[in-house]
Coordinates of C-alpha atoms and ligand atoms in Angstrom, one line a residue:
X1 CA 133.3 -76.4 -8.6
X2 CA 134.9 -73.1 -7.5
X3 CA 138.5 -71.3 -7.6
X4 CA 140.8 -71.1 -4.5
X5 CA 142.9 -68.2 -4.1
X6 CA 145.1 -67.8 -1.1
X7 CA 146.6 -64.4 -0.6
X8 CA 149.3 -63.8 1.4
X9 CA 148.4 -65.9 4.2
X10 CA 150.1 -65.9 6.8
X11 CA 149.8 -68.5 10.6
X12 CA 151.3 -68.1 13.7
X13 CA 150.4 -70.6 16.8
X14 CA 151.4 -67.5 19.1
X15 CA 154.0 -65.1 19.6
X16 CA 157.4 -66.1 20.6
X17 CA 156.7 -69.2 18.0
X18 CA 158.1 -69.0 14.6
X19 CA 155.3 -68.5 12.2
X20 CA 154.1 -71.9 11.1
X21 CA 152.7 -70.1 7.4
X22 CA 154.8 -67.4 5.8
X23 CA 153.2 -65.0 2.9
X24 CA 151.5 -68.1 1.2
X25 CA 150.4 -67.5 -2.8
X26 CA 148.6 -69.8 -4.5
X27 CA 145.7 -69.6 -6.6
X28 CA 143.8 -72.3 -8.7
X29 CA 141.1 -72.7 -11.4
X30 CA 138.1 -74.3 -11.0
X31 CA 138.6 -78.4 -11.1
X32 CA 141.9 -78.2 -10.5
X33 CA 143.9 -80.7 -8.3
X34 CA 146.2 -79.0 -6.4
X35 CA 148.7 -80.9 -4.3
X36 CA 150.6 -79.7 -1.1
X37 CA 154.0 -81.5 -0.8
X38 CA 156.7 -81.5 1.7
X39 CA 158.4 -82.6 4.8
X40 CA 156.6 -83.7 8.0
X41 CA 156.2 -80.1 10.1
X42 CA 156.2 -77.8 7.3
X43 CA 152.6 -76.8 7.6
X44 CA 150.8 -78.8 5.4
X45 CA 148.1 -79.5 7.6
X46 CA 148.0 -76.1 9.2
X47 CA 147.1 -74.8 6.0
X48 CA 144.5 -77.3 5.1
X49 CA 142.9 -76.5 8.4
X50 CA 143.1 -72.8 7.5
X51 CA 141.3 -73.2 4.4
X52 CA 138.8 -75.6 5.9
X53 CA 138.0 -73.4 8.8
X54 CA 139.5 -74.8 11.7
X55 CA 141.8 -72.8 12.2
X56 CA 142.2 -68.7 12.0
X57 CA 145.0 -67.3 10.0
X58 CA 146.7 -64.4 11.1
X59 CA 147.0 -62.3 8.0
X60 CA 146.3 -62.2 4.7
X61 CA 142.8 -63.8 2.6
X62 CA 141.4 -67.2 1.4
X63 CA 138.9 -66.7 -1.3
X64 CA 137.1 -69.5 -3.0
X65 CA 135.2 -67.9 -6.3
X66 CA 136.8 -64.5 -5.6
X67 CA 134.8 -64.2 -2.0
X68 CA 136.7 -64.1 1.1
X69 CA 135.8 -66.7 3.1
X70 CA 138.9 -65.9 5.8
X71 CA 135.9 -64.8 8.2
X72 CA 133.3 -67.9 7.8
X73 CA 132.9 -70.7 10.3
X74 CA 133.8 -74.0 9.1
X75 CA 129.9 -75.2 8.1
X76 CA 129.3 -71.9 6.3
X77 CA 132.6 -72.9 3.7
X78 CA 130.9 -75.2 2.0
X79 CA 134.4 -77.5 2.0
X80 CA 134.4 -80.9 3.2
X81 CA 137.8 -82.4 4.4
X82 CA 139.1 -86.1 4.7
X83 CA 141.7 -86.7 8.0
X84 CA 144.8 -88.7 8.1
X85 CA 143.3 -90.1 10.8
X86 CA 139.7 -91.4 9.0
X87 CA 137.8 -90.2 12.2
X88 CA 134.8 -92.2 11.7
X89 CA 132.4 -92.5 14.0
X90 CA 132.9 -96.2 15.8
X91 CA 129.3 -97.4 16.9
X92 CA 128.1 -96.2 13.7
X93 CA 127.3 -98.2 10.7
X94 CA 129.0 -97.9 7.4
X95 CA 125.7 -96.3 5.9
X96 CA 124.9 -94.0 8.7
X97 CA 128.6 -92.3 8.6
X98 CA 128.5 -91.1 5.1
X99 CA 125.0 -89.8 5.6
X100 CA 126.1 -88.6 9.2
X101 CA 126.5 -84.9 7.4
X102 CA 123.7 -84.9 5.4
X103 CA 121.1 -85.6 8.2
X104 CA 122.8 -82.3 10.3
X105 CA 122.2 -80.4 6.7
X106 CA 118.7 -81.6 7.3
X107 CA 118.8 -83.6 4.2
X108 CA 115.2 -85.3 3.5
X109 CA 115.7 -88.9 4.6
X110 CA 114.9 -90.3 0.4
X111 CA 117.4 -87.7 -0.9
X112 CA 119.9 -89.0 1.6
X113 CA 119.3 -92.6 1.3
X114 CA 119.5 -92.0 -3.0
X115 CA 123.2 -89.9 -2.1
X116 CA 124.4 -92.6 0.0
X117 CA 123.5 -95.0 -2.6
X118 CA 125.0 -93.3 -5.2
X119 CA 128.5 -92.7 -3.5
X120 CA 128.3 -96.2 -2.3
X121 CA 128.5 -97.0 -5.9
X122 CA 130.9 -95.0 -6.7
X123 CA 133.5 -96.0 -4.4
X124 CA 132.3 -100.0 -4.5
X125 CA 131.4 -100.2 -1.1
X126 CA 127.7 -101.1 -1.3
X127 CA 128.1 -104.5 0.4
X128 CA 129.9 -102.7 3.6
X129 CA 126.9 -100.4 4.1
X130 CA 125.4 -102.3 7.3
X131 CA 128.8 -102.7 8.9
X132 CA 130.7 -100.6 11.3
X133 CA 134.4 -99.1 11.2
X134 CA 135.7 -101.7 13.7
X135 CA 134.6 -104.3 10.9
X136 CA 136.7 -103.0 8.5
X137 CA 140.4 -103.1 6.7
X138 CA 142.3 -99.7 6.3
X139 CA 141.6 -99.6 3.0
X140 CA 137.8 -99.7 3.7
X141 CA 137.8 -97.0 6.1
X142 CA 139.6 -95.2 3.7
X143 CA 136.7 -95.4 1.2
X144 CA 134.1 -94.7 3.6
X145 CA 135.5 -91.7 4.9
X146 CA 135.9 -90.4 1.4
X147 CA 132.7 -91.3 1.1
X148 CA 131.4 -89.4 4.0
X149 CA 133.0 -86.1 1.9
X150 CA 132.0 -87.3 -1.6
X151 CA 128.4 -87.3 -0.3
X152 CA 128.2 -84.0 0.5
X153 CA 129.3 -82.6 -2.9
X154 CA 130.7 -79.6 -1.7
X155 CA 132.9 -76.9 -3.6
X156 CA 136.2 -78.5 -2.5
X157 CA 137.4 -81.3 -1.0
X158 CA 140.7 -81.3 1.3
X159 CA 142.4 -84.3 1.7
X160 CA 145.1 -84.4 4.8
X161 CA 147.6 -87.3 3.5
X162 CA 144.7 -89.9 3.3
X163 CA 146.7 -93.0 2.1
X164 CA 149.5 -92.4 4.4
X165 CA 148.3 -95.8 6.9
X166 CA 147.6 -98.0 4.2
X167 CA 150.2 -100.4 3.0
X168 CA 152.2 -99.7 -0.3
X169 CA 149.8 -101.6 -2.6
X170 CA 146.6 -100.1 -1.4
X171 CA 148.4 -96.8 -1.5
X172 CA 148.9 -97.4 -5.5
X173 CA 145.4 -98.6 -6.4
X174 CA 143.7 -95.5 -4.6
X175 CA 145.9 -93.7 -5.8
X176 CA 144.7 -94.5 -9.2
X177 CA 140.9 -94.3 -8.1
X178 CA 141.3 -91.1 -6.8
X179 CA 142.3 -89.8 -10.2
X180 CA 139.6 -91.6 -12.0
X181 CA 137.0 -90.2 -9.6
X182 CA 138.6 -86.4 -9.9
X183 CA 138.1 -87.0 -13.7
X184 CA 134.6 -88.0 -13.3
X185 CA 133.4 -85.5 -10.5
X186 CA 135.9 -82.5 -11.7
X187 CA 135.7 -80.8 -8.2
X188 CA 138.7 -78.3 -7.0
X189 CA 140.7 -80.3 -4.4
X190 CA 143.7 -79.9 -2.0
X191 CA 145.4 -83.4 -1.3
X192 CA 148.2 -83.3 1.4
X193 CA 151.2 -85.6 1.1
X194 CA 155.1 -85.2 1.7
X195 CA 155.4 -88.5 -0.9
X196 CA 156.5 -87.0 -4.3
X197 CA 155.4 -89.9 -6.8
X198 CA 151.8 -89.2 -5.6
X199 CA 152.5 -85.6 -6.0
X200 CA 153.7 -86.0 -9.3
X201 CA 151.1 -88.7 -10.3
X202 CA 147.6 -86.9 -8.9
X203 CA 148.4 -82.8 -9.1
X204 CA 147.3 -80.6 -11.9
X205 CA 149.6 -78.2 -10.2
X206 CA 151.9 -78.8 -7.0
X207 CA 153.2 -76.5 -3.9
X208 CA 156.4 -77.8 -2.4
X209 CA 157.0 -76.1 0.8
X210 CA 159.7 -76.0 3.4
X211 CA 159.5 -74.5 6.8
X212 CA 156.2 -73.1 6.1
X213 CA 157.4 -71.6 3.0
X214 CA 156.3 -72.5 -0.7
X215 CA 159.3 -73.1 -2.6
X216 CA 157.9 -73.4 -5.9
X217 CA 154.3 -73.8 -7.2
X218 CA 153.4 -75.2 -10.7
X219 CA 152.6 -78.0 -12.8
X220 CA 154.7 -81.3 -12.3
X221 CA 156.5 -80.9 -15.1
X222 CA 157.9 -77.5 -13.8
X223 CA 158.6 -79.0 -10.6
X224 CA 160.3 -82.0 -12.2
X225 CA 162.5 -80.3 -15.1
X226 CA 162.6 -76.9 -14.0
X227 CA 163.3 -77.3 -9.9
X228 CA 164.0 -73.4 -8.3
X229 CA 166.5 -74.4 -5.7
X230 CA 168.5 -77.8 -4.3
X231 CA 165.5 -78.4 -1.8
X232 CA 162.9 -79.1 -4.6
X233 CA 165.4 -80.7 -7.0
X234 CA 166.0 -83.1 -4.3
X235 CA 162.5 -83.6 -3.0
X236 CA 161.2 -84.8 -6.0
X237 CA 162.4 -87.7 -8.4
X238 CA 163.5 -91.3 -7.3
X239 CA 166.3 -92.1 -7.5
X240 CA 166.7 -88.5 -6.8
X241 CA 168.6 -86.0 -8.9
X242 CA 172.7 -86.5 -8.8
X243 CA 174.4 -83.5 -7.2
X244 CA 178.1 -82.4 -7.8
X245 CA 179.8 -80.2 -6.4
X246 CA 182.7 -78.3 -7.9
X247 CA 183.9 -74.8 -8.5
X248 CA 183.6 -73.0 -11.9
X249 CA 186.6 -72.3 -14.3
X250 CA 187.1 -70.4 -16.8
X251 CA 188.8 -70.6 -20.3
X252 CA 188.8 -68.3 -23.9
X253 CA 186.2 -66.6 -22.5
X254 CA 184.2 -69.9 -21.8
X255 CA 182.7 -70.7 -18.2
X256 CA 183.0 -74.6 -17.6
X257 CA 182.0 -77.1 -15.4
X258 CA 184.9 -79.5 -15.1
X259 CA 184.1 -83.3 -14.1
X260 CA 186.8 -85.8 -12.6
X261 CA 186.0 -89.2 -12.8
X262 CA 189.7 -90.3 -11.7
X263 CA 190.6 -92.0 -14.9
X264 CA 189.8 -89.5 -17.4
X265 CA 188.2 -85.2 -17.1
X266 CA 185.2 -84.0 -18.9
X267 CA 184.9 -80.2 -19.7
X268 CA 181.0 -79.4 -19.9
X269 CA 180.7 -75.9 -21.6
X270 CA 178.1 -73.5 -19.8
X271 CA 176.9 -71.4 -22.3
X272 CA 177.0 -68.7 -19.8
X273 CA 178.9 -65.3 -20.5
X274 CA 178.4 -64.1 -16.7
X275 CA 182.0 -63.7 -15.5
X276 CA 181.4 -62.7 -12.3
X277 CA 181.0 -66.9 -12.3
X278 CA 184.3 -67.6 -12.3
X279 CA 185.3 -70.1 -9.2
X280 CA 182.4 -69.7 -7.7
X281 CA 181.5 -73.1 -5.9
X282 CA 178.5 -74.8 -7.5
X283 CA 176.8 -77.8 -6.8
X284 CA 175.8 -78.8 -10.6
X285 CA 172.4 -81.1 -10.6
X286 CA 171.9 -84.2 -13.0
X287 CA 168.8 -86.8 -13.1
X288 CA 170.1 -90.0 -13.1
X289 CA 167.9 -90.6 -16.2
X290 CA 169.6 -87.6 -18.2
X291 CA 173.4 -89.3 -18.2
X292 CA 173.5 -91.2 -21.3
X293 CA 176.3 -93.7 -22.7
X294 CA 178.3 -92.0 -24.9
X295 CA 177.6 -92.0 -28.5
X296 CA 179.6 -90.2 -31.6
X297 CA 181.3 -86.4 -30.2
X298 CA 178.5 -84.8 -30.0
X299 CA 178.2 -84.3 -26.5
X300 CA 180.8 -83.8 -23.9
X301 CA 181.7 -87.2 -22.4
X302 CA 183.9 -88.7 -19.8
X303 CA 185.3 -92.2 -18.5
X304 CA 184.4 -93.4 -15.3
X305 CA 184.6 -97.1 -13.7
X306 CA 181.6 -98.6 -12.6
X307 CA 181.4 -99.3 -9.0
X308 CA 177.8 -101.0 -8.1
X309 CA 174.9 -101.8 -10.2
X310 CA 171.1 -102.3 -9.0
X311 CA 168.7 -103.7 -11.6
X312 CA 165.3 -102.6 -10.5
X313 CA 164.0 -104.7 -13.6
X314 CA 162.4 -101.6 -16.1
X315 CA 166.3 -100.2 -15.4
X316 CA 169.3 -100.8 -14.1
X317 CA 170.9 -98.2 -11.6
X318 CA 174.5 -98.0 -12.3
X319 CA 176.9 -95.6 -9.9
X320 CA 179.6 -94.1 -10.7
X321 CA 182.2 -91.7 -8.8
X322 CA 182.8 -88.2 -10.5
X323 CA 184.7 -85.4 -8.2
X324 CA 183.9 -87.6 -5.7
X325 CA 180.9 -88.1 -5.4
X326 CA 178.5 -90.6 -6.1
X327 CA 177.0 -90.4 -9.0
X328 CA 174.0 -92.4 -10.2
X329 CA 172.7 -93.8 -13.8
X330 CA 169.3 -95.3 -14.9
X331 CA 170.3 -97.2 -17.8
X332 CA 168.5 -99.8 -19.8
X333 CA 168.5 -103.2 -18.5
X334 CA 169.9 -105.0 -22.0
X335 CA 172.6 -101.5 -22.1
X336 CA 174.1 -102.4 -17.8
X337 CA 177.3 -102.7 -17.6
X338 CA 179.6 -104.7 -15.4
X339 CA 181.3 -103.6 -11.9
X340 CA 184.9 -102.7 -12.8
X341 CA 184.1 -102.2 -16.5
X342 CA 184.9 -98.6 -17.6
X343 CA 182.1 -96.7 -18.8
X344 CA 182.0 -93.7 -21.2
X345 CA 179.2 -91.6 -20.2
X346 CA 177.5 -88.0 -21.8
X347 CA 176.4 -85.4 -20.6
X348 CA 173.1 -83.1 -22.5
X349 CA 174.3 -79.4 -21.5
X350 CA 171.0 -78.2 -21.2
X351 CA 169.8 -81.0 -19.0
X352 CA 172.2 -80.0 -16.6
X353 CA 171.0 -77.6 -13.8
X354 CA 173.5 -75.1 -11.5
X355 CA 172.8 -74.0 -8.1
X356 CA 174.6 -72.1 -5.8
X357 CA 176.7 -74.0 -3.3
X358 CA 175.9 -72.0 -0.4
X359 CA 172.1 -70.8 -0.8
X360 CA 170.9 -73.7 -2.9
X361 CA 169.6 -70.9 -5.2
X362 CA 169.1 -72.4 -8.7
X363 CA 171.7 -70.4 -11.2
X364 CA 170.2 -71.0 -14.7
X365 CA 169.6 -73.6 -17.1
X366 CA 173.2 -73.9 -19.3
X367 CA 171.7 -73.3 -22.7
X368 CA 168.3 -73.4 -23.6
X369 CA 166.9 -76.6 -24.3
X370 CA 166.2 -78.1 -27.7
X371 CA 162.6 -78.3 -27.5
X372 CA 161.0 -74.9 -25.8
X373 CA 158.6 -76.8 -23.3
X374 CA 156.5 -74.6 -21.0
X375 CA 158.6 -75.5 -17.9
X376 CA 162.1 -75.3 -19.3
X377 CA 162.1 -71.7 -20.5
X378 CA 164.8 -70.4 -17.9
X379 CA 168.1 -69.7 -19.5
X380 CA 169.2 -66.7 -18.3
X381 CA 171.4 -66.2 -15.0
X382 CA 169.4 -65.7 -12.2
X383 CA 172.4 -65.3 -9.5
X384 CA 174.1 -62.7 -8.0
Ligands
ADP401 P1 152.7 -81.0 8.5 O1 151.2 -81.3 8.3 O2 153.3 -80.5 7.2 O3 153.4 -82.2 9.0 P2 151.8 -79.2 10.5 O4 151.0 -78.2 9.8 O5 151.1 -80.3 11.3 O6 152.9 -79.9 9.6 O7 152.7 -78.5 11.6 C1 153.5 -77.4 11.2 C2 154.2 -76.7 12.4 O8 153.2 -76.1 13.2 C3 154.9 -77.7 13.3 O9 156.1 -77.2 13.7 C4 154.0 -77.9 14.4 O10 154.7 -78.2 15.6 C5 153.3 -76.5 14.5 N1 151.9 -76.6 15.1 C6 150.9 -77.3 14.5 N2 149.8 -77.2 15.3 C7 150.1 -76.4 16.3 C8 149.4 -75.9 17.4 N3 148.1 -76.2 17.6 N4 150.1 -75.1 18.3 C9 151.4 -74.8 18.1 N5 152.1 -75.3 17.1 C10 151.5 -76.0 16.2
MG402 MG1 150.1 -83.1 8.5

């Protein structure tokens, strides 16, 4: 167990290349699961092969329990890494891959035979122990070449997008595992992926980066209710978070945000005193699980005809068209309505989030929420 700080790190591949890392902060406690998410090519893997050794950075510091360990070759890091790719070694059995690292560590041979046994165990693959890769499903290489960095308990274990080439059910059940065996070994890791459920599912705490930039670190729930700009609002959630554009008025003194469904208008008020706001284009952000169907006055609400509905069986997506655009509802199943049937639908004000049109800077929450949540704090203006 151990803490991972990275300082300022910076990677380029060479000069003339854009820098594949720029000024990366992060820094996590001891048995913490901390998960890298984004789009392929925006240096997910370059950093995990920073941290793990194989590659150098170019500037700043990685230290793992306060010691820099920038300078160290890979074997001296004490941090074992599982590949996208499992990399196992082919004419090797099952058995002698996972103890393949502990026999270079000079590992007495009953002390290895006990480890093996015990991650075996661990990961249910005692019956595959005499067989090799080639005799094996994705899902069991998978196991074994987590078993091959489980075996070495090690400060911290990097995993590069290991589920990526198993099919969509295997993906879920290891998904699950993996949590159960990070609750039961408690060892700092670094899991890889650019799919957001299994970032919001396995991370104590989550990096989105773009372009080889973190966007936003924090807990899941941060990420999730509190996004800093349109590219992390939009990378995580499914169905992902409704965006509308339209351009700020202003009335008595009030700053609104003015919906158009066709048949009727819907005047949300922002709670914000910033006048400089006034017709500034805005694209305002909406889960589709935070429109509700109207009920009493209480909330600002408008008409709108449905246009398509998609029961997914827990809900039912219903789409609408307001200013425009598409706009998307996750009602309950017994609570869908019918295409063509006119819908009255309300809006929470402080569930509503504003970013700028241009930048894709977040602007603020509208008014602070009703229940003061760690990751729902921001209510003042943070634009221009
Ligand atoms: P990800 O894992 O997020 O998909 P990578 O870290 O593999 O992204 O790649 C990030 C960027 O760095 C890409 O633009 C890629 O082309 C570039 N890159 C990766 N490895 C090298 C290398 N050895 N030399 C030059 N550029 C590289
Ligand atoms: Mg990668």
């Amino acid at each position: 167990m151990a803490t991972l700080e990275l300082r300022n790190v910076n990677k380029s591949y060479g000069s003339g290349l854009a820098d594949t890392l720029k000024n990366i902060e992060i820094k996590i406690d001891s048995g913490e699961f901390l998960i890298l998410v984004g789009p392929s090519g925006c240096g997910k893997s370059t950093l995990m092969n920073c941290i793990a050794g194989l590659e150098d950075i170019s500037g700043g510091a990685i230290l793992v329990d306060d010691a820099d360990i920038s300078g160290m070759s890979p074997k001296d890091r004490d941090i074992a890494m599982v590949f996208q790719s499992y990399a196992l070694y082919p004419t090797m059995t099952v058995r002698d891959n996972i103890a393949f690292g502990l026999k270079m560590r000079k590992m007495a041979p009953a002390a290895i035979e006990e480890e093996v046994a015990r991650v075996a165990k661990l990961l249910q693959i005692e019956h595959l122990l005499g067989r090799k890769p080639g005799q094996l499903s994705g899902g069991q290489q998978q196991r074994v070449a987590m078993g091959r960095a489980l075996a070495r308990r090690p400060k911290i274990y990097l995993f590069d997008e290991p589920l990526s080439n198993l099919d969509a059910k295997l993906r879920v059940e290891m998904r699950t595992e993996i949590k159960l065996m990070h609750q039961r070994l408690k060892t700092t890791t670094v899991y890889v992926t650019h799919d957001q459920i299994e970032a919001m599912t396995l991370g104590d705490k989550v990096a989105v980066m773009k372009d080889g930039v973190i966007q936003q670190f924090g807990t899941p729930q941060e990420i999730y209710n509190d996004p800093a700009n349109l590219f992390v609002a939009s990378f995580i959630g499914s169905p992902p978070m409704n965006f509308i554009p339209l351009r700020l008025q202003r009335r008595e003194g009030q700053l609104l945000a003015v919906l158009d469904s066709g048949q009727a208008r819907c005047e949300i008020p922002l709670g914000l005193a910033d006048g400089q706001l006034e017709g500034r284009e805005v694209i305002l952000g909406i889960r589709p699980e935070q429109i509700l169907l109207a009920q009493g006055e209480a909330l600002p609400s408008i008409r709108a005809e449905v246009q398509v509905t998609e029961p997914t069986g827990p809900d039912t997506l219903v789409f609408v068209e307001l200013n425009q655009t598409k706009v998307c509802c996750r009602l309950a199943p017994d609570a869908a309505p019918r295409v063509g049937e006119s819908l009255a639908l309300q809006f929470e004000p402080s569930r509503v989030l504003l970013f700028d049109a241009h930048s894709g800077e977040r602007l603020g929450r509208l008014a602070a929420p009703a229940s003061q949540e760690r990751g729902a704090k921001v209510t003042q203006l943070k634009g221009r």
